[in-house]
XYZ file of C-alpha atoms in Angstrom:
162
model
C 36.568 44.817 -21.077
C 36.946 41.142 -21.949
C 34.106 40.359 -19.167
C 31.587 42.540 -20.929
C 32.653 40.472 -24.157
C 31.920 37.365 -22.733
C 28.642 38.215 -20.544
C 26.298 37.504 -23.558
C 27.698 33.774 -24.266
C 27.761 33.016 -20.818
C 23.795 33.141 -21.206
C 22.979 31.931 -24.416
C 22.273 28.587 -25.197
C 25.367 25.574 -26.141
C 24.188 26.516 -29.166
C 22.212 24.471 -32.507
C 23.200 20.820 -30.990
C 20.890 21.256 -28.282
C 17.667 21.384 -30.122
C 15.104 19.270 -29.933
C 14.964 18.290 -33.192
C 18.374 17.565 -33.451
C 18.296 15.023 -30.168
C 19.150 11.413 -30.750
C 17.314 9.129 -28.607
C 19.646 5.629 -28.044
C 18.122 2.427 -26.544
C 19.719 -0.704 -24.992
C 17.936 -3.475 -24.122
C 19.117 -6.662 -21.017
C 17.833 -9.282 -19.390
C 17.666 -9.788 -15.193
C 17.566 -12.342 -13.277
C 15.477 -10.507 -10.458
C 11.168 -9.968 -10.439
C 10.007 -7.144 -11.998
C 9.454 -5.414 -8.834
C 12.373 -5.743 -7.378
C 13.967 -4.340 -10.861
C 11.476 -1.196 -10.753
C 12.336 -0.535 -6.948
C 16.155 -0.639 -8.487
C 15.504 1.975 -10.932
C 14.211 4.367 -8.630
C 16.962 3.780 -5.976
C 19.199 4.606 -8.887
C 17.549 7.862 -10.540
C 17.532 8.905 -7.177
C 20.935 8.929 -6.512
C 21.217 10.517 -10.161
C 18.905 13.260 -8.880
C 20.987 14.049 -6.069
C 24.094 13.838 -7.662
C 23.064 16.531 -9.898
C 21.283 18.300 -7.480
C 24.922 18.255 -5.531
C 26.852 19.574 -8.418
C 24.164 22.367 -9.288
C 24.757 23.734 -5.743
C 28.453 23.522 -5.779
C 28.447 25.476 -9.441
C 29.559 29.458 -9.369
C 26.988 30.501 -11.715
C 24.016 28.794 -10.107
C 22.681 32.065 -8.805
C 22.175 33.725 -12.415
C 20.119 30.844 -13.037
C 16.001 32.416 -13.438
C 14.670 28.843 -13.121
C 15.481 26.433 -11.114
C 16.792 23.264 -12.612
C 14.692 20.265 -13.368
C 17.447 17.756 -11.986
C 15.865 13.771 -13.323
C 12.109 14.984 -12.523
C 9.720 12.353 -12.718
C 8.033 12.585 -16.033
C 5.779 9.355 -15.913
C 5.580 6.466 -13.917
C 3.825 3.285 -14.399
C 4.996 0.634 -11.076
C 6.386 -1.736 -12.530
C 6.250 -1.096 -16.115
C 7.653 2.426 -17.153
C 9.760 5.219 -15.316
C 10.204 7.936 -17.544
C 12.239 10.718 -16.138
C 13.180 14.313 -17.538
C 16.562 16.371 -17.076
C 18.066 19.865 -18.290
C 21.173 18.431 -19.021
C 20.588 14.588 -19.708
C 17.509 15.138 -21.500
C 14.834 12.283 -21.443
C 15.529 8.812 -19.730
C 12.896 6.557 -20.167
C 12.812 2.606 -18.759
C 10.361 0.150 -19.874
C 9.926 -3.020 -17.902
C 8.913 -6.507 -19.287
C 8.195 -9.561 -17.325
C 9.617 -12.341 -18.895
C 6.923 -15.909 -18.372
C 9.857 -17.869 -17.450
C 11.432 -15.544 -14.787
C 13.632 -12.537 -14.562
C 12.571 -9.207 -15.997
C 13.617 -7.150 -20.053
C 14.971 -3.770 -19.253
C 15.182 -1.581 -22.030
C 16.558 1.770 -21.911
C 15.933 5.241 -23.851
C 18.418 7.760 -23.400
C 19.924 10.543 -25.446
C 23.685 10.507 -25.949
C 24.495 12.791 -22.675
C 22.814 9.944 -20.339
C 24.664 7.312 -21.677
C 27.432 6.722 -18.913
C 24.516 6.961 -16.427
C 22.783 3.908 -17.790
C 25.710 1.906 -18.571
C 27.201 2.399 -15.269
C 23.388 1.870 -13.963
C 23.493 -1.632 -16.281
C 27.031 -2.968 -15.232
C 25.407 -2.752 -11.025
C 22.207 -5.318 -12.530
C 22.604 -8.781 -12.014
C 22.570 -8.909 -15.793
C 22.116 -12.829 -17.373
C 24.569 -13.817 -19.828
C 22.823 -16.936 -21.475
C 25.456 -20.208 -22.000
C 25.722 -22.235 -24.764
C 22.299 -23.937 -25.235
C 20.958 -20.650 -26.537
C 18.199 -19.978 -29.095
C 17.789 -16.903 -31.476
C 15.377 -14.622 -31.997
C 14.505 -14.605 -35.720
C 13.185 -10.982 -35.613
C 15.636 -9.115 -33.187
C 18.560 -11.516 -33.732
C 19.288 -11.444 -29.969
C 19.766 -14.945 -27.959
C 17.645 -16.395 -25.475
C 16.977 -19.537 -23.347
C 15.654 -22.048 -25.480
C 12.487 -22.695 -23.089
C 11.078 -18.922 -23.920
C 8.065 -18.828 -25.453
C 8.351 -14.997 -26.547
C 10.936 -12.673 -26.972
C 12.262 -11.548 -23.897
C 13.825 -8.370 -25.644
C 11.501 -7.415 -28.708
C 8.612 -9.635 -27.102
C 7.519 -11.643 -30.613
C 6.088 -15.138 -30.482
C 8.586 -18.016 -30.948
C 7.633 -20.778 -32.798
């Protein structure tokens, strides 16, 4: 009795919070000290570790088999070497990187996510050799973020410095 009862939530949807409309994309923005290449390449290794993680835990699930689709696990949504990886997961949602050489060296990685991916990129962040800039800093007067004081642009927002 209490299994027929429960059969019909068991297949509907989480519900109104998972509509698209309703999604909130989040960004986050750091600076690397390693090429842009080399940054890109780190990306992938990581998504793809993401993909088989959840690719792992799909198999391992109960209720896999009343699945009628199978999952799309971080799919590759767009990919632009070295400048954008955009990937695309049932769960996660949409994880998008955008890659910007910076003139003086290192590479700006900035980061859209929707709230469930947000432990994936922050763990992904804290592995990045990320550079925390000392005390001759300058600052940005349109993003407010702080840079080296020998940057011509932005390294984060990517306007002209004076």
């Amino acid at each position: 009795m209490l299994l027929c009862c429960m059969m019909p939530m068991m297949f509907r949807g989480s519900g109104q919070g998972d509509s698209p409309s309703q999604t909130t994309s989040e960004s986050d923005t750091w600076y690397v000290t390693t090429p842009i290449q080399e940054s890109y390449d780190t990306i992938i290794k990581e998504t793809d570790d993401w993909r088989e993680r959840a690719t792992a835990r799909r198999s391992k699930s109960r209720f896999a088999f009343l699945s009628r689709r199978s999952p799309q696990n971080f799919v590759v949504d767009q990919a632009v070497s070295p400048r954008l990886y955009r990937l695309k997961d049932d769960r996660a949602g949409e994880v998008s990187f955008e890659l910007t050489e910076v003139e003086e060296g290192g590479t700006t990685v900035k980061a859209t996510y929707e709230g469930r991916a947000r432990s994936l990129v922050q763990n992904f962040k804290a592995k990045m050799p990320v550079k925390i800039l000392g005390a001759n800093v300058r600052t940005c007067p349109s993003c407010g973020k702080d840079m080296r004081p020998e940057f011509k642009s932005c390294p984060y927002c990517g306007s002209k410095l004076g």
